[in-house]
Coordinates of C-alpha atoms and ligand atoms in Angstrom, one line a residue:
M1 CA 0.0 0.0 0.0
F2 CA 1.2 3.6 -0.7
S3 CA 2.6 5.1 2.4
L4 CA 3.5 8.8 2.7
K5 CA 5.5 7.9 5.8
K6 CA 7.9 5.6 4.0
L7 CA 8.5 8.2 1.3
S8 CA 9.1 11.0 3.7
P9 CA 12.7 12.2 4.2
T10 CA 14.2 10.9 7.4
I11 CA 14.1 13.0 10.6
T12 CA 17.9 13.1 10.6
D13 CA 18.1 14.6 7.1
M14 CA 15.4 17.1 8.0
I15 CA 17.4 18.1 11.1
R16 CA 20.5 18.6 8.9
F17 CA 18.5 20.6 6.5
D18 CA 17.1 22.9 9.2
H19 CA 20.7 23.4 10.5
S20 CA 22.0 24.5 7.1
H21 CA 19.0 26.7 6.5
V22 CA 19.5 28.7 9.8
L23 CA 23.2 29.0 9.2
V24 CA 22.5 30.6 5.8
S25 CA 20.3 33.2 7.7
F26 CA 23.2 33.9 10.1
H27 CA 25.5 34.4 7.2
Q28 CA 23.2 37.0 5.7
Y29 CA 23.4 39.1 8.9
T30 CA 26.1 41.7 8.5
A31 CA 27.1 44.5 10.8
D32 CA 26.5 47.1 8.0
A33 CA 23.0 45.9 7.1
K34 CA 20.1 48.3 7.5
P35 CA 18.4 48.1 10.9
K36 CA 15.1 46.9 9.3
V37 CA 17.0 44.0 7.5
K38 CA 18.8 43.1 10.8
K39 CA 15.5 42.9 12.7
A40 CA 13.9 40.8 9.9
L41 CA 16.9 38.4 9.8
A42 CA 16.9 38.1 13.6
E43 CA 13.2 37.2 13.6
T44 CA 13.7 34.7 10.8
I45 CA 16.5 33.1 12.8
A46 CA 14.6 33.2 16.1
S47 CA 11.4 31.6 14.8
A48 CA 13.3 28.9 12.9
L49 CA 15.3 28.0 16.0
E50 CA 12.3 28.0 18.3
I51 CA 10.4 25.6 16.0
H52 CA 13.4 23.4 15.4
A53 CA 14.2 23.1 19.1
T54 CA 10.6 22.2 19.9
L55 CA 10.5 19.6 17.2
E56 CA 13.7 18.0 18.4
E57 CA 12.4 18.0 22.0
E58 CA 9.1 16.5 21.1
L59 CA 10.2 13.9 18.5
F60 CA 13.9 13.4 18.0
Y61 CA 15.4 13.5 21.5
P62 CA 12.8 11.1 22.9
A63 CA 13.7 8.6 20.1
V64 CA 17.4 8.9 21.0
R65 CA 16.7 8.7 24.7
N66 CA 15.0 5.3 24.0
I67 CA 18.2 3.9 22.5
D68 CA 20.8 5.6 24.7
S69 CA 19.4 7.6 27.7
G70 CA 22.9 8.3 29.2
E71 CA 24.5 9.9 26.1
P72 CA 26.2 13.1 27.4
V73 CA 25.4 15.2 24.3
L74 CA 21.8 14.3 24.7
L75 CA 21.8 15.3 28.4
K76 CA 23.1 18.8 27.7
S77 CA 20.8 19.3 24.6
V78 CA 17.7 20.7 26.4
P79 CA 19.6 23.0 28.7
E80 CA 21.4 24.4 25.6
H81 CA 18.0 25.0 23.9
N82 CA 16.9 26.8 27.0
E83 CA 19.9 29.1 26.9
M84 CA 19.2 29.7 23.3
R85 CA 15.6 30.7 24.1
R86 CA 16.9 33.1 26.7
L87 CA 19.2 34.8 24.2
I88 CA 16.4 35.0 21.7
G89 CA 14.2 36.8 24.3
E90 CA 17.0 39.3 24.8
L91 CA 17.5 39.7 21.1
R92 CA 13.8 40.4 20.5
A93 CA 13.9 43.1 23.2
T94 CA 16.9 44.8 21.7
A95 CA 16.8 47.6 19.1
P96 CA 18.6 46.7 15.8
T97 CA 20.4 50.1 16.0
D98 CA 22.0 49.0 19.4
V99 CA 25.4 47.4 19.1
R100 CA 24.2 44.8 21.5
H101 CA 21.9 43.5 18.8
D102 CA 24.9 42.4 16.7
Q103 CA 26.6 41.0 19.7
L104 CA 23.6 38.9 20.6
V105 CA 23.3 37.5 17.1
Q106 CA 27.0 36.6 17.1
Q107 CA 26.7 34.9 20.5
L108 CA 23.6 33.0 19.3
M109 CA 25.4 31.9 16.2
R110 CA 28.4 30.7 18.2
D111 CA 26.2 28.7 20.5
V112 CA 24.1 27.3 17.6
I113 CA 27.3 26.2 15.7
H114 CA 28.6 24.3 18.7
H115 CA 25.2 22.7 19.5
V116 CA 24.7 21.7 15.8
A117 CA 28.2 20.2 15.6
D118 CA 27.4 18.0 18.6
E119 CA 24.1 16.9 17.1
E120 CA 25.6 16.2 13.6
T121 CA 28.6 14.3 14.8
V122 CA 27.0 12.3 17.7
L123 CA 23.2 12.2 17.9
L124 CA 22.3 12.0 14.2
P125 CA 24.8 9.2 13.3
Q126 CA 23.8 7.3 16.5
A127 CA 20.1 7.5 15.5
E128 CA 21.0 6.3 12.0
R129 CA 23.0 3.4 13.3
L130 CA 20.4 2.2 15.8
L131 CA 17.0 3.0 14.2
S132 CA 15.7 1.5 10.9
K133 CA 15.3 3.6 7.8
D134 CA 11.5 3.2 8.0
R135 CA 11.4 4.4 11.6
L136 CA 13.5 7.4 10.7
S137 CA 11.1 8.2 7.8
E138 CA 8.1 7.8 10.0
L139 CA 9.6 10.2 12.5
G140 CA 10.3 12.6 9.5
A141 CA 6.6 12.5 8.6
D142 CA 5.6 13.2 12.2
M143 CA 8.1 16.1 12.2
T144 CA 6.5 17.6 9.1
R145 CA 3.0 17.3 10.6
R146 CA 4.0 18.9 13.8
R147 CA 6.0 21.6 12.0
I148 CA 2.8 22.7 10.2
E149 CA 0.9 22.9 13.5
L150 CA 3.6 24.9 15.2
A151 CA 4.2 27.3 12.4
G152 CA 0.5 28.3 12.2
P153 CA 0.0 31.0 9.6
K154 CA 3.6 30.8 8.5
A155 CA 3.2 27.0 7.9
G156 CA 2.9 27.1 4.2
K157 CA 6.1 29.0 3.5
L158 CA 8.2 27.3 6.2
A159 CA 7.2 23.8 5.2
L160 CA 7.5 24.6 1.6
D161 CA 11.1 25.9 2.1
T162 CA 11.9 22.7 3.9
A163 CA 10.2 20.4 1.5
V164 CA 11.7 22.1 -1.6
G165 CA 15.2 21.7 0.0
F166 CA 15.0 18.0 -0.7
S167 CA 15.4 16.6 -4.2
G168 CA 15.8 13.4 -6.2
S169 CA 15.0 10.4 -4.2
T170 CA 12.4 12.3 -2.2
A171 CA 10.8 14.0 -5.2
A172 CA 7.5 12.1 -4.8
W173 CA 7.2 12.9 -1.2
T174 CA 8.0 16.6 -1.9
L175 CA 5.3 16.8 -4.5
G176 CA 2.8 15.2 -2.1
I177 CA 3.5 17.7 0.7
V178 CA 3.6 20.7 -1.7
G179 CA 0.2 19.6 -3.1
A180 CA -1.3 19.2 0.3
L181 CA 0.0 22.6 1.4
A182 CA -1.3 24.3 -1.7
A183 CA -4.8 22.8 -1.0
A184 CA -4.6 23.8 2.7
T185 CA -3.7 27.4 1.7
L186 CA -6.6 27.6 -0.8
L187 CA -9.0 26.3 1.9
S188 CA -7.8 28.7 4.5
R189 CA -8.2 31.6 2.0
K190 CA -11.7 30.5 1.2
A191 CA -12.6 30.3 4.9
K192 CA -11.6 34.0 5.5
P193 CA -14.4 36.5 5.3
A194 CA -14.1 38.8 2.3
Ligands
FE2_201 FE1 19.1 20.9 19.2
FE2_202 FE1 19.2 20.7 15.9

C-alpha cells in the first residue's frame, strides 16, 4: 500500500536541512546591514530556531533517549536549547540600532554552531546506526505534521522551504506535501471573510 510515511525524508536529514538553513540566515546578517534588515533576519533566525528546538524536544530527543538515555550530548541538549531561548528573548527586546543586537546575534550563532556540531557528529549518526530507515522516515513524517501545526499561519512558506530543499529520491514525497499545502492554503483563503 502507498505510504507517505515511508516516502518522507528521514528525521535526521530534515534536522541537517534545518541546521543548514538557519546558518544561511546567520551568514546573511552583516554589521553594516540596514536596521530593518537586521531585525527581519533576527526574527527569521529566532522563529526557525524555536520551531526546530521544539520539534527536536518532542520527536527526536525522545527517540534517541530510547536507544541511549545516558548519552552526554543528549543530556546537555535541552539546557542548551533553553539558553538559546533566553538569548532569543533578549535579542527580540533589543533595538537593531543598538550594538548589543549584533553581539547577541553573534553569541547565538556561536552557541548554535557548537550545538549543531554535537548533534551532527554524535546524535544523528547514532540514531542512523540504531534506528531503521522506516522508523526514521516515520519520524520525519511526524516532524512535518508537527511543524505545520507549530508554524501556524507561517506554515505554508516554512514547510514549503523545507520540502523544496529535498530533491531526487524524495521528489514524490516533496510533490505530495507541496500539493497538500497548496490545498490547505486555498482552503484557508476561502474560509476567510471577504
Ligand atoms: Fe538541538
Ligand atoms: Fe538541531
